[in-house]
CSV table of C-alpha atoms and ligand atoms in Angstrom, one decimal:
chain,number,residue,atom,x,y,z
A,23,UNK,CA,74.0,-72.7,-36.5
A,24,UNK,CA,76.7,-73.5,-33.9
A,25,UNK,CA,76.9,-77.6,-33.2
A,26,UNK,CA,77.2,-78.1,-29.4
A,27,UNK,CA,77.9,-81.7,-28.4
A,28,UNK,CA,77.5,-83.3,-25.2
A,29,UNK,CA,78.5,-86.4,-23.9
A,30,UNK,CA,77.1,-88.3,-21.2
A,31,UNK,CA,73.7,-87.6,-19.7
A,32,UNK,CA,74.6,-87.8,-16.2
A,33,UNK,CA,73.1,-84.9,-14.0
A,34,UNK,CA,75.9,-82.7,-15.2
A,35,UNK,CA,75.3,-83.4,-18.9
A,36,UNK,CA,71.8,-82.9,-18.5
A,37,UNK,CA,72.5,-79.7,-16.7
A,38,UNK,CA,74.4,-78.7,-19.0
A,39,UNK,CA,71.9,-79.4,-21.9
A,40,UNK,CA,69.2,-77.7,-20.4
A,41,UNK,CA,70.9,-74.4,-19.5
A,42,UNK,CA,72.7,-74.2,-23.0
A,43,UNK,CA,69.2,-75.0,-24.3
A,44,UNK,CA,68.4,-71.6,-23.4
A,45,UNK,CA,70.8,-69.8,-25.5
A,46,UNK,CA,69.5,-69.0,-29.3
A,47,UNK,CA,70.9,-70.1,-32.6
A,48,UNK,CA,72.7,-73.5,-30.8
A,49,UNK,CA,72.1,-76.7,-32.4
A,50,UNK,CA,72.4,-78.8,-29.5
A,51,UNK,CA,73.1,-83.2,-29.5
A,52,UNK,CA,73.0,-85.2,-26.0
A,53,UNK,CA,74.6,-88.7,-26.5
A,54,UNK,CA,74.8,-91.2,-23.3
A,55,UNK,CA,76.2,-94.9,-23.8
A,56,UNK,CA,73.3,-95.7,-21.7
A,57,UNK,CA,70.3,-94.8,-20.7
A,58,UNK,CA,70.3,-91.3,-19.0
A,59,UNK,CA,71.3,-91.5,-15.1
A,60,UNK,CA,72.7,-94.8,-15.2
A,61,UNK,CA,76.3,-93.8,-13.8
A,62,UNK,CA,77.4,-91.8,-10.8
A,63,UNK,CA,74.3,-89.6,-10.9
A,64,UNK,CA,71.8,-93.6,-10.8
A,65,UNK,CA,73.6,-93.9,-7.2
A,66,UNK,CA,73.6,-91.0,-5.4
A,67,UNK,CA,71.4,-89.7,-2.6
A,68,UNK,CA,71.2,-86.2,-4.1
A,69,UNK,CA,72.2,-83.9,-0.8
A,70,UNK,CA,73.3,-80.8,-2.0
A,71,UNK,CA,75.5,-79.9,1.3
A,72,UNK,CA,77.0,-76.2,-0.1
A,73,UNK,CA,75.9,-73.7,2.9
A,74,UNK,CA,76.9,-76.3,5.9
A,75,UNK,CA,80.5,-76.9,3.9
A,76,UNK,CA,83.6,-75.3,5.0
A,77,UNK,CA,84.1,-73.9,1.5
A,78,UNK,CA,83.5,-70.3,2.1
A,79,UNK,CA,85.6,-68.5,-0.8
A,80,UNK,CA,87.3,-69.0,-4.2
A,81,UNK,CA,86.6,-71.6,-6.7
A,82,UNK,CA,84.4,-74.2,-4.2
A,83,UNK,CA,82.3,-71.8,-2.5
A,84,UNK,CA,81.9,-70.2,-6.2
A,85,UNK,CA,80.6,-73.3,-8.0
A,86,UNK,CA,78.5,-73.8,-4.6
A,87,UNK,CA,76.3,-70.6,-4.3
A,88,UNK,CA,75.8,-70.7,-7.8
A,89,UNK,CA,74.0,-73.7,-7.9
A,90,UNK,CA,72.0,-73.4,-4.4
A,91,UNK,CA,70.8,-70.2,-6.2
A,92,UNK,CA,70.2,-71.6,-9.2
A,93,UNK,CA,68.6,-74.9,-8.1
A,94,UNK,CA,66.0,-72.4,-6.1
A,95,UNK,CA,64.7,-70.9,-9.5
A,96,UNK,CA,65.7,-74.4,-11.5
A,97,UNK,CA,63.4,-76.5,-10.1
A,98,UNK,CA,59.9,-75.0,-10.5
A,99,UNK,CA,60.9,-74.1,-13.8
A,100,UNK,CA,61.2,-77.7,-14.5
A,101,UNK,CA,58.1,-78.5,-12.7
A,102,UNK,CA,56.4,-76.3,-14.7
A,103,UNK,CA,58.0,-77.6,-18.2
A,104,UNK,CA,57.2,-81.1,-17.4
A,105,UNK,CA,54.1,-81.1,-14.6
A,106,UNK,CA,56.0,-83.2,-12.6
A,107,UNK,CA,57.2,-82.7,-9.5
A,108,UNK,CA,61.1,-83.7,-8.6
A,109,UNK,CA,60.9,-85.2,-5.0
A,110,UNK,CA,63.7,-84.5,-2.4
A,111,UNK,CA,63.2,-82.2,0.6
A,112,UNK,CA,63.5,-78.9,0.6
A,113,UNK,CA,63.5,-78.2,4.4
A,114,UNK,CA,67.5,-78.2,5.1
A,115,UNK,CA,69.3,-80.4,6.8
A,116,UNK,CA,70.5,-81.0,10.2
A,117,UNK,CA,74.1,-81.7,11.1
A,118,UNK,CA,74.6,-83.9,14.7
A,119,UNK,CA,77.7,-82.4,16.3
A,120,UNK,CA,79.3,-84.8,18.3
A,121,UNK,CA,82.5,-82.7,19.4
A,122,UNK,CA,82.1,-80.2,22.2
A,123,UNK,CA,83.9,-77.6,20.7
A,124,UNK,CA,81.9,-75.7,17.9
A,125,UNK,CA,84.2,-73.3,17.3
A,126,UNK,CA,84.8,-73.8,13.4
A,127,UNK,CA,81.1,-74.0,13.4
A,128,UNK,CA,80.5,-70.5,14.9
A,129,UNK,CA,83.0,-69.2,12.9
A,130,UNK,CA,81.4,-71.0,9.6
A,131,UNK,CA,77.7,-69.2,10.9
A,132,UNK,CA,79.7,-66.3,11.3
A,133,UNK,CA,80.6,-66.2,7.4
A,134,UNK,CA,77.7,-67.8,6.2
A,135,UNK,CA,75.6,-64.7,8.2
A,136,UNK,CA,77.5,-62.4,6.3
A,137,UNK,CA,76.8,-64.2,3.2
A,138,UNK,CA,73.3,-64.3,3.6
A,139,UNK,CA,72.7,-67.5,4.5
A,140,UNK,CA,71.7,-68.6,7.8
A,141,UNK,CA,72.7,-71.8,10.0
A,142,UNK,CA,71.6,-72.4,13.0
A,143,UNK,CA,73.1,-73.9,15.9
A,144,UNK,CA,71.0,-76.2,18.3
A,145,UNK,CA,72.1,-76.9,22.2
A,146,UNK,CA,71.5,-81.2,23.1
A,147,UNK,CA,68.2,-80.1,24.2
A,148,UNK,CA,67.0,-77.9,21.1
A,149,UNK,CA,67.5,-80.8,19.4
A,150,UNK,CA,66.1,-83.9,21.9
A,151,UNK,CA,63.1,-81.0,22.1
A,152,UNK,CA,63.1,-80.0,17.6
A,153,UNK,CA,63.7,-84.5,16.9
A,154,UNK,CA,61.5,-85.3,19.8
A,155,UNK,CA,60.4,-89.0,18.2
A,156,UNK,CA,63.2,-89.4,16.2
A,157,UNK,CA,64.8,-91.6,19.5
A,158,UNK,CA,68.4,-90.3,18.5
A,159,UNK,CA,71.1,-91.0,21.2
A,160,UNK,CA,70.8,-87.3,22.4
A,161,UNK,CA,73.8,-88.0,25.4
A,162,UNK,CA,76.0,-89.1,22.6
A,163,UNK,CA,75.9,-85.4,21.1
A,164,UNK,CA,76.9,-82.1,21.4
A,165,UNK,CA,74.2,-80.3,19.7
A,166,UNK,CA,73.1,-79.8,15.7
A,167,UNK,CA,73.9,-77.1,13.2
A,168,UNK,CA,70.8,-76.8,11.1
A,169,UNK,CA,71.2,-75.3,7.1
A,170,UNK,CA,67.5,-74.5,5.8
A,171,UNK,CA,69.3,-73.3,2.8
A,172,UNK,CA,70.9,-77.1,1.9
A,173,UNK,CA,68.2,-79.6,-0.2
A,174,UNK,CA,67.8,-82.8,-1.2
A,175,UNK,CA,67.0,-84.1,-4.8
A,176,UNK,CA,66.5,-87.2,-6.4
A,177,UNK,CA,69.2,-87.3,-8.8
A,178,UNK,CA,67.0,-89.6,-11.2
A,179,UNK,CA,63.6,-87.8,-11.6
A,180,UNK,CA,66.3,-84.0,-11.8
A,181,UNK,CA,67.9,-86.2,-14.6
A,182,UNK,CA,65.0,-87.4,-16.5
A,183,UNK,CA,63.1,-83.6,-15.7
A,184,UNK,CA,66.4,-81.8,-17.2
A,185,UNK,CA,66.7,-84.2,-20.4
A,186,UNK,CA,62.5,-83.9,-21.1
A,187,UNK,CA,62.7,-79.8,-20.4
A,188,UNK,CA,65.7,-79.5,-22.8
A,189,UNK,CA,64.2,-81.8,-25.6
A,190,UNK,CA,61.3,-79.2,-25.5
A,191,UNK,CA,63.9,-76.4,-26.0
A,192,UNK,CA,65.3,-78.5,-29.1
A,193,UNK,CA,67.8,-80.9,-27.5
A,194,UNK,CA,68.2,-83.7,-29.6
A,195,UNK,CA,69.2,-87.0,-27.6
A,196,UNK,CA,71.1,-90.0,-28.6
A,197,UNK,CA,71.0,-93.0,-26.4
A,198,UNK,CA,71.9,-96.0,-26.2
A,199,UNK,CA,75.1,-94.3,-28.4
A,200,UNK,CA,78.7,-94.3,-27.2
A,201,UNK,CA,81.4,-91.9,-28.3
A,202,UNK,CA,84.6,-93.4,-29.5
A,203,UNK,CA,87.9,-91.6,-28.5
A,204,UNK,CA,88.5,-88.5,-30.0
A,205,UNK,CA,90.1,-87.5,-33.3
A,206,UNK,CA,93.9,-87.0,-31.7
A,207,UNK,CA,94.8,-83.4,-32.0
A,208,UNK,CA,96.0,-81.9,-35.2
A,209,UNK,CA,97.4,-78.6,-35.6
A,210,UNK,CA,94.0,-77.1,-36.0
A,211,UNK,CA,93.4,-77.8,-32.7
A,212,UNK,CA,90.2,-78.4,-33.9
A,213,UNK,CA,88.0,-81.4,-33.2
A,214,UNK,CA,85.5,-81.6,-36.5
A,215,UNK,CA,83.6,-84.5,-35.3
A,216,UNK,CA,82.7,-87.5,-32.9
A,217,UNK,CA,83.3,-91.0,-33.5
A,218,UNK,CA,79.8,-92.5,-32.4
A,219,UNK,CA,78.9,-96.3,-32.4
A,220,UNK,CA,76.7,-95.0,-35.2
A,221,UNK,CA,78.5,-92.7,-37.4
A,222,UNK,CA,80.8,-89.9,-37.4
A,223,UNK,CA,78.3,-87.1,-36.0
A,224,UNK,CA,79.9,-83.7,-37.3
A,225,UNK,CA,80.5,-80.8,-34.3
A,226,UNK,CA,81.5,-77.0,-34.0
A,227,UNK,CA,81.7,-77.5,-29.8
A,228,UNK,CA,82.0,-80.9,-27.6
A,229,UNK,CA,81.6,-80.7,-23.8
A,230,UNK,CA,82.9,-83.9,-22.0
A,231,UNK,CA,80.6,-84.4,-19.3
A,232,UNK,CA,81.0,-88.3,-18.8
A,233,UNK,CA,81.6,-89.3,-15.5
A,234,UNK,CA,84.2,-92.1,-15.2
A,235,UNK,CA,83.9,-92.4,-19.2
A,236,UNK,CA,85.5,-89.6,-20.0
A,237,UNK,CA,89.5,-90.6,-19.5
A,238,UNK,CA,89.4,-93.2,-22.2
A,239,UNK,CA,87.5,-90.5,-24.3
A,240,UNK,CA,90.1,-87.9,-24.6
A,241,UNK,CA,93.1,-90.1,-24.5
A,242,UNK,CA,97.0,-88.9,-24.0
A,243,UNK,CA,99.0,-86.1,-25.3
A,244,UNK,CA,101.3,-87.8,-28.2
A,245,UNK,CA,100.4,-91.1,-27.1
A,246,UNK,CA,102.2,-90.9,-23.8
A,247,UNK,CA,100.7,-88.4,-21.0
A,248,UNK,CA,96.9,-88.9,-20.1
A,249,UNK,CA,94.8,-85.9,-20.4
A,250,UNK,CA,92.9,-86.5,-18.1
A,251,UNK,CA,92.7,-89.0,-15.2
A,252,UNK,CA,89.9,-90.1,-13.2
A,253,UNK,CA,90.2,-92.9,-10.6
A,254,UNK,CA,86.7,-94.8,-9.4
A,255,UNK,CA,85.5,-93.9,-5.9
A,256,UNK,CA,82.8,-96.3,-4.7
A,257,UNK,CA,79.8,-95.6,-2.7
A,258,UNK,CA,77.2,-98.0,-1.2
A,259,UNK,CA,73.8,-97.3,0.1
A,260,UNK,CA,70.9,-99.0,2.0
A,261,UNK,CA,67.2,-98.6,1.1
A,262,UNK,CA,65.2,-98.9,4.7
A,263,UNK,CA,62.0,-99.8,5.3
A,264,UNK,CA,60.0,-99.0,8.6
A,265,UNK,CA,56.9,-100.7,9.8
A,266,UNK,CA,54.3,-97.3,10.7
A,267,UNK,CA,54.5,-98.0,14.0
A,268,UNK,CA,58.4,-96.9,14.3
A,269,UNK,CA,58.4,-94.8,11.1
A,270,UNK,CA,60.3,-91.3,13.1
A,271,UNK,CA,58.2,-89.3,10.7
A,272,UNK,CA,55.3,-90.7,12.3
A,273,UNK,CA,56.1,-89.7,15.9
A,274,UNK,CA,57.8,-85.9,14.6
A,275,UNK,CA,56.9,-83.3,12.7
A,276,UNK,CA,60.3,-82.5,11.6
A,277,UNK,CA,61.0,-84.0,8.8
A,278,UNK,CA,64.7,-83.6,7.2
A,279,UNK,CA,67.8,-85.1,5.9
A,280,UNK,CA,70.1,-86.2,9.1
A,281,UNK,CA,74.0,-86.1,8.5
A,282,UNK,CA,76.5,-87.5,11.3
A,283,UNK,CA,79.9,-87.8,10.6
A,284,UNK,CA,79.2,-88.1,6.8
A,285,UNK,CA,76.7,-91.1,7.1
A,286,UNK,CA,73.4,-89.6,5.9
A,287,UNK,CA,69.9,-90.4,6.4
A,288,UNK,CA,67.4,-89.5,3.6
A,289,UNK,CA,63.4,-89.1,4.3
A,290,UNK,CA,61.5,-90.8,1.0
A,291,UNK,CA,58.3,-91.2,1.2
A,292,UNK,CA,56.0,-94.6,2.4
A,293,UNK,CA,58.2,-95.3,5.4
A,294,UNK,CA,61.0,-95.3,3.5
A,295,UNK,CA,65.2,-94.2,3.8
A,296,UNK,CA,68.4,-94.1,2.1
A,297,UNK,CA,71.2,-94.5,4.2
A,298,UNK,CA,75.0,-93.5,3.1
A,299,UNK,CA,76.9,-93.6,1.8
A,300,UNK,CA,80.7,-95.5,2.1
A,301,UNK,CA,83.4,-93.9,0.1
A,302,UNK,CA,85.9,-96.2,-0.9
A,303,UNK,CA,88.9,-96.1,-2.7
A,304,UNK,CA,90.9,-98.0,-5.2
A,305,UNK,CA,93.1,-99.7,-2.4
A,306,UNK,CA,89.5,-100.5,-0.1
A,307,UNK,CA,88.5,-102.6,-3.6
A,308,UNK,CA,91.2,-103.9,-4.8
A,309,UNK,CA,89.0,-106.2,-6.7
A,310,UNK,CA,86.8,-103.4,-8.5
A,311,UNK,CA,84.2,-104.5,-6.5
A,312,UNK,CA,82.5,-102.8,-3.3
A,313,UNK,CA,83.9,-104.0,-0.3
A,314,UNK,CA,81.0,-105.7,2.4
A,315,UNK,CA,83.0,-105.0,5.6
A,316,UNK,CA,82.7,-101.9,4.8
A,317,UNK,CA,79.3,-102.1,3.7
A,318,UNK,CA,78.4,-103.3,7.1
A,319,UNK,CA,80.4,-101.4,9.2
A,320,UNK,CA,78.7,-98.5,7.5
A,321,UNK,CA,75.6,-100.2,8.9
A,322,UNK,CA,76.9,-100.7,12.3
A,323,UNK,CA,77.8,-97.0,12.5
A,324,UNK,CA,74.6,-95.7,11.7
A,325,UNK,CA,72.6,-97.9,14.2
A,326,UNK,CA,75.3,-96.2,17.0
A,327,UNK,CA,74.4,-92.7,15.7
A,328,UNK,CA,70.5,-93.2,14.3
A,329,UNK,CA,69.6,-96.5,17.1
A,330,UNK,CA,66.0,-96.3,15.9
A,331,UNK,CA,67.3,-98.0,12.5
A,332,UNK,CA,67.4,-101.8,14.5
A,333,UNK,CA,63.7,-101.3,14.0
A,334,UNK,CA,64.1,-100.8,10.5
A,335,UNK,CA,64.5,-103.5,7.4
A,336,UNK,CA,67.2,-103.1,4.7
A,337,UNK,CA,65.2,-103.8,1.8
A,338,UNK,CA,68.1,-103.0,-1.1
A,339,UNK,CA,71.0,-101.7,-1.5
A,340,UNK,CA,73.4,-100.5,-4.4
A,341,UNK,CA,76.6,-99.2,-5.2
A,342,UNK,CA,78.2,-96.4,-7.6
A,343,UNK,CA,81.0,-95.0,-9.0
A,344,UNK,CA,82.1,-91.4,-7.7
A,345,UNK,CA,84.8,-89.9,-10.8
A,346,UNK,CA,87.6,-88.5,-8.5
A,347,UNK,CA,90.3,-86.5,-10.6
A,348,UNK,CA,93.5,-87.6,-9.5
A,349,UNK,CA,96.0,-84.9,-9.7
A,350,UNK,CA,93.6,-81.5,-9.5
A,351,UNK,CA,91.1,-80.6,-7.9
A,352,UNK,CA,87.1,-81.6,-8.2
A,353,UNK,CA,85.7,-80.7,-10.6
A,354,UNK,CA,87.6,-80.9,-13.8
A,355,UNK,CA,86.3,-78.0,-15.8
A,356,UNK,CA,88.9,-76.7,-17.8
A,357,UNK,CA,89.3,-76.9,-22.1
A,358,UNK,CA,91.3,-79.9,-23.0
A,359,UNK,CA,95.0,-79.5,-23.5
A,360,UNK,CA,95.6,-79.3,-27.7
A,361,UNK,CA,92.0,-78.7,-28.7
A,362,UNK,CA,90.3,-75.2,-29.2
A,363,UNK,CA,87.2,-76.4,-28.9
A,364,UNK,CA,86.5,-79.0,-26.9
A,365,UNK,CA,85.8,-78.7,-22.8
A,366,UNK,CA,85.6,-81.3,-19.8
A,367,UNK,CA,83.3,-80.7,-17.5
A,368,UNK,CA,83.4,-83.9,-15.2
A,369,UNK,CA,85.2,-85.2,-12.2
A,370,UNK,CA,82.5,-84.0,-9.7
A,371,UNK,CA,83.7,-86.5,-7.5
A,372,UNK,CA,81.3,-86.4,-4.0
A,373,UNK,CA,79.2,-83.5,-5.2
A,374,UNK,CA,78.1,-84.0,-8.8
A,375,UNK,CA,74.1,-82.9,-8.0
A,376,UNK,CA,75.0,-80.1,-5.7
A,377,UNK,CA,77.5,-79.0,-8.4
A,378,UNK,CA,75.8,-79.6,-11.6
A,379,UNK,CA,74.1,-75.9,-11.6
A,380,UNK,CA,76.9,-74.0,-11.2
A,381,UNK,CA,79.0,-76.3,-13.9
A,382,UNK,CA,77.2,-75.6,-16.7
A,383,UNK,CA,76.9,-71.9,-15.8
A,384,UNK,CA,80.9,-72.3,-16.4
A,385,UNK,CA,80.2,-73.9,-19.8
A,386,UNK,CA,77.6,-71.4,-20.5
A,387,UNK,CA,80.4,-68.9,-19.9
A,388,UNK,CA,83.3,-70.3,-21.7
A,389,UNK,CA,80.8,-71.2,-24.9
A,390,UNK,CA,79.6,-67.7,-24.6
A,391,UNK,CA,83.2,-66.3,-25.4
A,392,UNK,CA,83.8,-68.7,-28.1
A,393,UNK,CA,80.5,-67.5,-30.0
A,394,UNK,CA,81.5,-64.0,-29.5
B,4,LIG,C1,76.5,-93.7,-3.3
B,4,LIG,C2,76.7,-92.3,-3.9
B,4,LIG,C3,76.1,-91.3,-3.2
B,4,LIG,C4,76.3,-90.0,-3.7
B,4,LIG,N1,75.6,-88.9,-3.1
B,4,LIG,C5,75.8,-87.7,-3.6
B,4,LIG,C6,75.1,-86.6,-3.0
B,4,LIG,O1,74.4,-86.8,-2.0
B,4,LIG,N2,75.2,-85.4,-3.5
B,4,LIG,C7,76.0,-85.1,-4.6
B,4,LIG,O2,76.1,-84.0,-5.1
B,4,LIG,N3,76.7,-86.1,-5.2
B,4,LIG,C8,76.6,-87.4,-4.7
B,4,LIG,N4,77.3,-88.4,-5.3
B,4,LIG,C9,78.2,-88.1,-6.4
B,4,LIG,C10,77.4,-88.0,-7.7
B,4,LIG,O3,76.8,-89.2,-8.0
B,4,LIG,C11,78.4,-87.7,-8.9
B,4,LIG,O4,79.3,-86.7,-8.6
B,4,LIG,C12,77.6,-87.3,-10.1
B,4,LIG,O5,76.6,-88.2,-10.4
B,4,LIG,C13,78.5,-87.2,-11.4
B,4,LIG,O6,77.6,-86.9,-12.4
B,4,LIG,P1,78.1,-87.0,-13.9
B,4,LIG,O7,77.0,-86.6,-14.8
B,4,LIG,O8,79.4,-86.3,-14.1
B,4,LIG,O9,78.5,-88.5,-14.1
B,4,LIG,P2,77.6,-89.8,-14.4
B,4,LIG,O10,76.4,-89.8,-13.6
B,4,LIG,O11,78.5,-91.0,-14.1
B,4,LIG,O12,77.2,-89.8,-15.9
B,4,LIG,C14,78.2,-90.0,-16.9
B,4,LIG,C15,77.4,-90.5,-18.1
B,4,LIG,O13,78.3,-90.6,-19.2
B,4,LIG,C16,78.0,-91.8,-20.0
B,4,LIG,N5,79.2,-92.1,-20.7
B,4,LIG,C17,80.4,-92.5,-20.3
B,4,LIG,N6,81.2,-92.8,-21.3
B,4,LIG,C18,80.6,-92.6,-22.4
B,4,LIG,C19,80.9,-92.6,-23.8
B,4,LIG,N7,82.1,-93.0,-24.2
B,4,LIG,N8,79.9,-92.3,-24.7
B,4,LIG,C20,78.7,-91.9,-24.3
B,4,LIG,N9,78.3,-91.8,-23.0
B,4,LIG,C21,79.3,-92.1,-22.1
B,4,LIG,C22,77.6,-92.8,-18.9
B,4,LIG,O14,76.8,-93.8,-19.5
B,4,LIG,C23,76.9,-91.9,-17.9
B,4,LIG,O15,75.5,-91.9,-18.1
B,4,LIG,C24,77.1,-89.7,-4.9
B,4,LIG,C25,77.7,-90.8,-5.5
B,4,LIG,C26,77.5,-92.1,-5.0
B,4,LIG,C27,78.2,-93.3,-5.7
């Protein structure tokens, strides 16, 4: 039986593990350094933004669809595997406009239409009359482009429901086990096996699915030229708390993700939010570490565009690690230069949930011609 391994069980490895899971005769290993969802995937607010992007042909839009499809069939299937349900909101989302001129958005509903996908665009007062409650500064906007067919998932319970579904398909997972760089390339092109911090675990197939861990992993080309480079893109978030009494769901019945200007506001349950997320780059950190000013002008930001939040309490927040590629485009799904059998799948960058589906049908594809 064909060896498959995978490393990193981030949302894309997991993915991945699951949807390979479903191919016969595949003897298939997940190994994580960690814990599964610990990286990227452990920070992330899980708002799969595909119909409402401006990516409306080739590669991005590809990668897109496939996984706003798939995710529609993907989840009860996982629901029904495990008998627990992944919470997230499956109502859309709504997109504040603040510019007066919707132009690229007419054109985008335009496209979309012809897709198959609807959007719908709100006038100020569709919206003050669809968020009545949610006290938004209607004056400040223009309108609202609504996207039924964009979700939101929690990145942790998919994670953990993707890993316990493919274990009852036969995945075997090793945790708590880190891969070692790999063999360098030899003129077999072949890599045989994987170093582990246990043994050397013998493979037919490797798919490189770990986040900001996978650089180190697959080294340089003759000890000079990286492979593959991946630079750290941090993100912070808040965790809100309302009282009931000024809880928007409380005084609405709409109830769905809000994005303005890229800071987004997630519905949770009990009162609860997320709020985020900052994106900051090596130079905005130059200490590794998430930077506060911006922390709090992300804060200061969101009370101007959501001012019901001053009646809300930050109870947490967090920070994570975004794997940008540096040098191509996200994702990095490619085979790796001087191996035949060995493929990255990582670099997901802003959009490793949304993404995740429509990665490993990729892998599912390339692994497919390799067995043929
Ligand atoms: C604040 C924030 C908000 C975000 N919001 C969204 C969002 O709304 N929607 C969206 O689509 N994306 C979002 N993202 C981006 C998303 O989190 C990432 O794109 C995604 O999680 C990447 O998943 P991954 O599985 O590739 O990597 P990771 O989740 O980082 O997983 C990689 C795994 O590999 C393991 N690993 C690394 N090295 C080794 C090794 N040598 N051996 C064994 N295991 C190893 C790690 O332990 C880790 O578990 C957000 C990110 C942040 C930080």
């Amino acid at each position: 039986m064909p060896k498959v391994a995978i490393v990193g069980a981030g949302v894309v490895g997991a993915t991945i593990a699951y949807e390979l899971s479903g191919l016969p005769g595949l003897t298939i290993d997940l190994f994580d350094a960690q814990a599964p969802a610990q990286g990227a995937t452990g920070a992330a607010l899980g708002i799969l933004m595909a119909v409402i992007s401006q990516k409306t042909k080739g590669r991005g839009w590809r990668l897109r669809e496939q996984s706003l499809q798939r995710y529609r069939t993907l989840l009860p299937e996982l629901e029904a595997a495990t008998g627990k349900t992944i919470p997230g909101d499956r109502q859309g989302l709504v997109k504040i406009l603040l510019e007066e001129d919707w132009s690229r958005w007419q054109q985008l509903q335009t496209v979309r239409r012809s897709q198959g996908y609807p959007l719908e665009l709100w006038t100020r007062a569709e919206v003050e009359q669809k968020l009545s409650g949610w006290s938004l500064d209607y004056e400040a906007m223009a309108g609202a482009i609504y996207s039924p067919w964009d979700w939101q998932i929690q990145p942790q319970a998919l994670t953990q429901s993707l890993i316990e579904a493919a274990q009852q398909r036969g995945v075997r997972c090793h945790f708590q086990q880190t891969v070692h760089s790999l063999p360098p390339a030899t003129v077999s092109k072949h890599c045989q096996s994987l170093p582990t911090s246990q043994d050397d675990f013998p493979v037919d197939y490797v798919i490189v699915t770990a986040g900001l861990g996978s650089d180190p992993l697959v080294g340089t080309a003759n000890g000079k030229n990286p492979l593959l480079q991946l630079q750290p893109v941090i993100g912070q978030a808040f965790l809100l708390q309302f009282a009931d009494a000024y809880n928007p769901l409380h005084h609405s019945p709409w109830r769905s993700v809000l994005t303005t200007e890229d800071i987004h506001l997630v519905p949770l349950a009990n009162g609860q939010f997320w709020l985020g997320a900052t994106v900051e780059f090596p130079a905005d950190c130059p200490s590794g570490e998430p930077n506060t000013e911006l922390r709090e002008k992300l804060w200061q930001q969101a009370i101007a565009y959501y001012p019901f939040l001053e009646r809300a309490e930050i109870i947490n927040y967090w920070s994570g690690k975004r794997p940008r590629p540096v040098g191509e485009s996200a994702p990095v799904i490619r085979p790796l230069d001087g191996y035949d059998n060995v493929l990255l799948a990582t670099g997901h960058h802003r959009n490793g949930v949304l993404l995740a589906p429509g990665t490993a049908q990729e892998v599912k594809t390339w692994l497919k011609a390799k067995l043929t």
